[in-house]
Short mmCIF file of C-alpha atoms in Angstrom, two decimals:
data_model
loop_
_atom_site.label_atom_id
_atom_site.label_comp_id
_atom_site.label_asym_id
_atom_site.label_seq_id
_atom_site.Cartn_x
_atom_site.Cartn_y
_atom_site.Cartn_z
CA UNK A 1 -21.14 -18.04 -4.28
CA UNK A 2 -22.43 -15.47 -6.78
CA UNK A 3 -20.69 -12.40 -5.35
CA UNK A 4 -18.22 -11.28 -2.71
CA UNK A 5 -17.37 -7.87 -1.24
CA UNK A 6 -13.87 -7.18 0.09
CA UNK A 7 -11.80 -4.40 1.67
CA UNK A 8 -8.56 -3.67 -0.22
CA UNK A 9 -6.33 -2.01 2.36
CA UNK A 10 -3.73 0.70 1.73
CA UNK A 11 -0.14 0.30 2.96
CA UNK A 12 2.51 2.61 4.28
CA UNK A 13 6.27 2.07 4.40
CA UNK A 14 7.64 2.51 7.93
CA UNK A 15 11.07 2.19 6.40
CA UNK A 16 12.25 2.09 2.78
CA UNK A 17 15.84 1.43 1.76
CA UNK A 18 17.22 0.82 -1.76
CA UNK A 19 20.31 -1.44 -1.83
CA UNK A 20 21.06 -1.40 -5.55
CA UNK A 21 19.79 -1.79 -9.12
CA UNK A 22 19.62 -5.04 -11.01
CA UNK A 23 20.56 -5.45 -14.66
CA UNK A 24 16.87 -5.98 -15.50
CA UNK A 25 16.02 -2.54 -14.14
CA UNK A 26 14.42 -3.73 -10.89
CA UNK A 27 15.77 -2.46 -7.57
CA UNK A 28 16.82 -4.48 -4.52
CA UNK A 29 14.96 -3.00 -1.58
CA UNK A 30 14.60 -3.52 2.16
CA UNK A 31 11.29 -2.18 3.49
CA UNK A 32 9.03 -2.46 6.51
CA UNK A 33 5.47 -2.50 5.22
CA UNK A 34 2.32 -1.84 7.25
CA UNK A 35 -1.35 -2.06 6.25
CA UNK A 36 -3.68 0.67 7.49
CA UNK A 37 -7.44 0.95 7.82
CA UNK A 38 -7.91 3.08 4.71
CA UNK A 39 -9.44 0.91 2.00
CA UNK A 40 -11.11 0.55 -1.38
CA UNK A 41 -14.30 -1.51 -1.56
CA UNK A 42 -13.99 -4.27 -4.16
CA UNK A 43 -17.10 -6.17 -5.24
CA UNK A 44 -16.88 -9.23 -7.47
CA UNK A 45 -19.93 -10.71 -9.19
CA UNK A 46 -20.26 -13.69 -11.49
CA UNK A 47 -21.95 -12.91 -14.80
CA UNK A 48 -23.49 -15.19 -17.46
CA UNK A 49 -21.74 -13.08 -20.11
CA UNK A 50 -18.14 -14.31 -20.45
CA UNK A 51 -15.20 -11.95 -20.04
CA UNK A 52 -14.29 -9.28 -17.49
CA UNK A 53 -16.13 -6.01 -16.80
CA UNK A 54 -14.53 -3.35 -14.58
CA UNK A 55 -16.39 -0.31 -13.27
CA UNK A 56 -15.24 2.38 -10.85
CA UNK A 57 -16.41 5.50 -9.07
CA UNK A 58 -13.41 7.31 -10.63
CA UNK A 59 -14.06 8.23 -14.28
CA UNK A 60 -10.32 8.58 -15.09
CA UNK A 61 -9.39 5.06 -13.94
CA UNK A 62 -8.68 2.54 -16.75
CA UNK A 63 -11.25 -0.23 -16.90
CA UNK A 64 -9.54 -2.59 -19.36
CA UNK A 65 -6.06 -4.07 -19.64
CA UNK A 66 -4.58 -0.93 -18.13
CA UNK A 67 -6.18 -1.78 -14.77
CA UNK A 68 -4.22 -4.16 -12.55
CA UNK A 69 -7.44 -5.58 -11.01
CA UNK A 70 -8.58 -6.54 -14.53
CA UNK A 71 -5.22 -8.22 -15.17
CA UNK A 72 -5.58 -10.21 -11.90
CA UNK A 73 -9.01 -11.55 -12.99
CA UNK A 74 -7.67 -12.39 -16.45
CA UNK A 75 -4.70 -14.25 -14.96
CA UNK A 76 -6.98 -16.63 -13.00
CA UNK A 77 -9.58 -16.93 -15.77
CA UNK A 78 -6.96 -18.09 -18.23
CA UNK A 79 -5.08 -20.41 -15.86
CA UNK A 80 -8.21 -22.18 -14.59
CA UNK A 81 -10.21 -21.87 -17.81
CA UNK A 82 -13.09 -20.12 -16.03
CA UNK A 83 -15.91 -19.73 -18.54
CA UNK A 84 -18.21 -17.57 -16.39
CA UNK A 85 -17.74 -13.85 -16.60
CA UNK A 86 -16.72 -11.60 -13.75
CA UNK A 87 -17.77 -8.01 -12.94
CA UNK A 88 -15.37 -6.02 -10.78
CA UNK A 89 -16.70 -2.92 -9.04
CA UNK A 90 -14.02 -0.67 -7.54
CA UNK A 91 -15.26 1.94 -5.04
CA UNK A 92 -12.00 3.81 -4.55
CA UNK A 93 -11.13 5.71 -1.36
CA UNK A 94 -7.35 5.22 -1.37
CA UNK A 95 -5.75 8.13 -3.26
CA UNK A 96 -4.52 7.04 -6.71
CA UNK A 97 -0.79 7.05 -7.62
CA UNK A 98 0.01 8.01 -4.09
CA UNK A 99 2.58 5.49 -2.79
CA UNK A 100 -0.16 3.63 -0.87
CA UNK A 101 -0.42 0.51 -3.12
CA UNK A 102 -4.12 1.10 -3.93
CA UNK A 103 -3.91 -0.64 -7.34
CA UNK A 104 -1.88 -3.56 -5.98
CA UNK A 105 -4.33 -3.98 -3.14
CA UNK A 106 -7.23 -4.06 -5.62
CA UNK A 107 -5.46 -6.81 -7.56
CA UNK A 108 -4.79 -8.75 -4.32
CA UNK A 109 -8.53 -8.53 -3.46
CA UNK A 110 -9.50 -9.88 -6.88
CA UNK A 111 -7.13 -12.85 -6.55
CA UNK A 112 -8.36 -13.55 -3.03
CA UNK A 113 -12.03 -13.16 -3.99
CA UNK A 114 -11.93 -15.22 -7.17
CA UNK A 115 -10.13 -17.99 -5.34
CA UNK A 116 -13.09 -18.22 -2.94
CA UNK A 117 -15.87 -17.64 -5.47
CA UNK A 118 -14.63 -20.27 -7.91
CA UNK A 119 -13.24 -22.64 -5.24
CA UNK A 120 -9.81 -22.74 -6.87
CA UNK A 121 -8.18 -24.18 -3.75
CA UNK A 122 -5.14 -21.84 -3.86
CA UNK A 123 -3.21 -21.25 -0.63
CA UNK A 124 -2.02 -17.77 0.42
CA UNK A 125 1.42 -18.63 -0.92
CA UNK A 126 -0.13 -19.78 -4.22
CA UNK A 127 -1.93 -16.41 -4.51
CA UNK A 128 1.26 -14.49 -3.68
CA UNK A 129 3.21 -16.44 -6.35
CA UNK A 130 0.67 -15.34 -8.90
CA UNK A 131 0.42 -11.81 -7.51
CA UNK A 132 4.15 -11.07 -8.05
CA UNK A 133 3.55 -11.48 -11.82
CA UNK A 134 1.23 -8.45 -11.62
CA UNK A 135 3.39 -6.19 -9.44
CA UNK A 136 6.00 -6.29 -6.66
CA UNK A 137 3.55 -4.98 -4.02
CA UNK A 138 0.75 -7.47 -4.77
CA UNK A 139 2.15 -10.40 -2.65
CA UNK A 140 2.39 -8.03 0.35
CA UNK A 141 -1.19 -6.82 -0.22
CA UNK A 142 -2.33 -10.45 -0.02
CA UNK A 143 -0.36 -11.07 3.22
CA UNK A 144 -0.93 -7.66 4.89
CA UNK A 145 0.01 -6.67 8.46
CA UNK A 146 3.57 -5.80 9.55
CA UNK A 147 6.09 -7.31 7.15
CA UNK A 148 9.73 -7.04 6.08
CA UNK A 149 10.01 -6.93 2.27
CA UNK A 150 13.27 -7.74 0.55
CA UNK A 151 14.49 -8.66 -2.95
CA UNK A 152 12.37 -6.54 -5.35
CA UNK A 153 9.74 -6.47 -2.62
CA UNK A 154 8.54 -10.04 -3.13
CA UNK A 155 10.56 -11.76 -0.33
CA UNK A 156 8.29 -11.29 2.68
CA UNK A 157 8.91 -12.07 6.38
CA UNK A 158 6.27 -11.52 9.09
CA UNK A 159 7.35 -9.09 11.81
CA UNK A 160 5.93 -8.49 15.33
CA UNK A 161 2.72 -6.45 15.07
CA UNK A 162 2.98 -2.68 14.95
CA UNK A 163 1.88 -1.03 18.24
CA UNK A 164 -1.56 0.52 17.99
CA UNK A 165 -1.56 4.19 17.06
CA UNK A 166 -3.44 6.81 15.04
CA UNK A 167 -2.20 7.39 11.50
CA UNK A 168 -2.75 10.60 9.55
CA UNK A 169 -2.57 10.25 5.78
CA UNK A 170 -2.14 13.38 3.55
CA UNK A 171 -1.78 13.18 -0.21
CA UNK A 172 -0.76 16.54 -1.76
CA UNK A 173 -2.21 17.47 -5.19
CA UNK A 174 0.95 16.59 -7.13
CA UNK A 175 1.81 13.62 -9.29
CA UNK A 176 4.92 11.51 -8.81
CA UNK A 177 6.28 8.98 -11.31
CA UNK A 178 7.87 6.01 -9.50
CA UNK A 179 9.97 5.38 -12.59
CA UNK A 180 11.33 8.96 -12.61
CA UNK A 181 12.06 8.84 -8.85
CA UNK A 182 14.08 5.61 -9.15
CA UNK A 183 15.94 6.91 -12.21
CA UNK A 184 16.91 10.04 -10.27
CA UNK A 185 17.98 7.89 -7.33
CA UNK A 186 20.20 5.80 -9.66
CA UNK A 187 21.96 8.97 -10.80
CA UNK A 188 23.05 9.95 -7.31
CA UNK A 189 25.03 8.32 -4.53
CA UNK A 190 23.05 7.17 -1.49
CA UNK A 191 24.99 8.40 1.52
CA UNK A 192 22.46 7.74 4.28
CA UNK A 193 20.36 4.58 4.69
CA UNK A 194 17.27 4.27 6.91
CA UNK A 195 17.63 2.27 10.12
CA UNK A 196 15.49 -0.72 9.09
CA UNK A 197 17.01 -2.92 11.83
CA UNK A 198 16.12 -0.24 14.39
CA UNK A 199 12.48 -0.32 13.24
CA UNK A 200 12.45 -4.13 13.55
CA UNK A 201 13.98 -3.86 17.08
CA UNK A 202 11.26 -1.32 18.01
CA UNK A 203 8.58 -3.73 16.84
CA UNK A 204 10.12 -6.52 18.90
CA UNK A 205 10.09 -4.22 21.92
CA UNK A 206 6.50 -3.11 21.16
CA UNK A 207 7.80 0.47 21.31
CA UNK A 208 5.96 2.92 19.06
CA UNK A 209 8.44 5.66 19.95
CA UNK A 210 11.41 3.50 18.91
CA UNK A 211 9.72 2.59 15.63
CA UNK A 212 8.90 6.23 14.93
CA UNK A 213 12.44 7.40 15.78
CA UNK A 214 13.99 4.92 13.32
CA UNK A 215 11.65 5.59 10.38
CA UNK A 216 13.28 6.64 7.12
CA UNK A 217 12.71 6.57 3.37
CA UNK A 218 15.70 6.91 1.04
CA UNK A 219 13.40 8.10 -1.78
CA UNK A 220 12.62 11.33 0.09
CA UNK A 221 16.03 12.61 -1.02
CA UNK A 222 14.69 12.59 -4.60
CA UNK A 223 11.00 13.35 -4.28
CA UNK A 224 10.98 16.09 -1.63
CA UNK A 225 13.21 18.51 -3.64
CA UNK A 226 10.84 18.01 -6.57
CA UNK A 227 7.77 18.73 -4.42
CA UNK A 228 8.54 20.89 -1.32
CA UNK A 229 4.88 20.59 -0.19
CA UNK A 230 5.81 17.10 1.06
CA UNK A 231 8.20 18.55 3.62
CA UNK A 232 5.67 21.26 4.58
CA UNK A 233 3.08 18.57 5.39
CA UNK A 234 5.68 16.58 7.37
CA UNK A 235 6.58 19.61 9.47
CA UNK A 236 2.92 20.45 10.07
CA UNK A 237 2.29 16.91 11.39
CA UNK A 238 5.36 16.99 13.65
CA UNK A 239 4.46 20.40 15.07
CA UNK A 240 0.96 19.03 15.85
CA UNK A 241 2.31 16.16 17.91
CA UNK A 242 3.26 13.39 15.46
CA UNK A 243 6.01 11.13 16.84
CA UNK A 244 7.36 11.23 13.30
CA UNK A 245 6.12 11.88 9.78
CA UNK A 246 7.42 10.49 6.49
CA UNK A 247 6.70 10.05 2.80
CA UNK A 248 5.25 6.61 1.87
CA UNK A 249 6.75 4.74 -1.09
CA UNK A 250 7.90 7.02 -3.89
CA UNK A 251 5.31 9.60 -2.73
CA UNK A 252 3.78 12.03 -2.67
CA UNK A 253 1.65 10.83 0.26
CA UNK A 254 2.87 11.72 3.77
CA UNK A 255 1.87 9.82 6.91
CA UNK A 256 2.29 10.74 10.54
CA UNK A 257 2.17 8.46 13.59
CA UNK A 258 0.29 9.86 16.57
CA UNK A 259 -0.31 8.58 20.10
CA UNK A 260 -3.29 10.97 20.39
CA UNK A 261 -6.22 10.94 17.94
CA UNK A 262 -7.02 14.50 18.99
CA UNK A 263 -3.52 15.62 17.89
CA UNK A 264 -4.03 13.90 14.53
CA UNK A 265 -7.37 15.71 14.10
CA UNK A 266 -5.65 19.00 14.89
CA UNK A 267 -2.94 18.27 12.31
CA UNK A 268 -5.66 17.40 9.78
CA UNK A 269 -7.41 20.72 10.45
CA UNK A 270 -4.16 22.72 10.09
CA UNK A 271 -3.14 21.00 6.85
CA UNK A 272 -6.54 21.79 5.35
CA UNK A 273 -6.56 25.33 6.72
CA UNK A 274 -3.17 26.03 5.10
CA UNK A 275 -4.45 24.52 1.81
CA UNK A 276 -1.57 22.04 1.66
CA UNK A 277 -4.03 19.37 0.54
CA UNK A 278 -7.71 18.45 0.82
CA UNK A 279 -6.97 14.69 0.76
CA UNK A 280 -6.13 14.12 4.43
CA UNK A 281 -7.53 11.24 6.48
CA UNK A 282 -7.32 10.09 10.10
CA UNK A 283 -7.09 6.29 10.33
CA UNK A 284 -5.30 3.53 12.27
CA UNK A 285 -2.98 0.54 12.02
CA UNK A 286 -4.52 -2.66 10.69
CA UNK A 287 -3.28 -5.84 12.40
CA UNK A 288 -3.67 -9.30 10.94
CA UNK A 289 -4.51 -12.39 13.00
CA UNK A 290 -1.99 -14.76 11.41
CA UNK A 291 -3.82 -17.93 12.38
CA UNK A 292 -6.96 -16.88 10.50
CA UNK A 293 -7.86 -15.47 7.09
CA UNK A 294 -7.74 -11.70 6.84
CA UNK A 295 -10.94 -9.90 5.79
#
């Protein structure tokens, strides 16, 4: 196999709770993660020239050691003493630094693709064990689907599949530092925790309305006051028919869950019309067939 093309899927957090901070600086979390059909295209090609080459459609994206996809390739090259070179082409569609795990998903695709290309014989668990060295979201991005994440995000349990629905993604033109958000969270007392168990119960009941009603993200208490446009987008989605709308990860991206695709399109139009953001996409839930390899 000389080359392989893969879809690196974005994720949203249906629920995100922070339980505490460890001495090493990491945080104990409890999250319900869901992959969506918004993706980057990742192409891997073997090259006669040794080393790793990374190219992207985004000029500002790092292409060397500052890129997590590059680090993923280097990890496997060094461990398995792969002498052939690898060229990674990233055609990015997932908004960058948006709380959607775009970088982690790129790294997961590189691990998955190189395992196949070079016939390394690694199981999904083997890939996830290596992925956590690159970032806490990488193991999830290898597994995908509807998953409960605990620990620092690396302890993953498969949940019943999310009911089908339309998802509207809107990334406002502001930058959010995950580090700054968590530091601000550490400085305040968390008084309200999201109903993670309620979300899980909704999934077991295959009830989209129950899942939506229980959604919550403890980081909104920090990020939304910094960037009020997040709340404006949430309210616009809800007034257009979203069952609920919430910030994903540490933000600033907002997602809304809709029963009607037409309502999601209307919300998309209104968000653009009010110049809240130009980066707004209508997409859907991505389910994983657990007895087969994902794409």
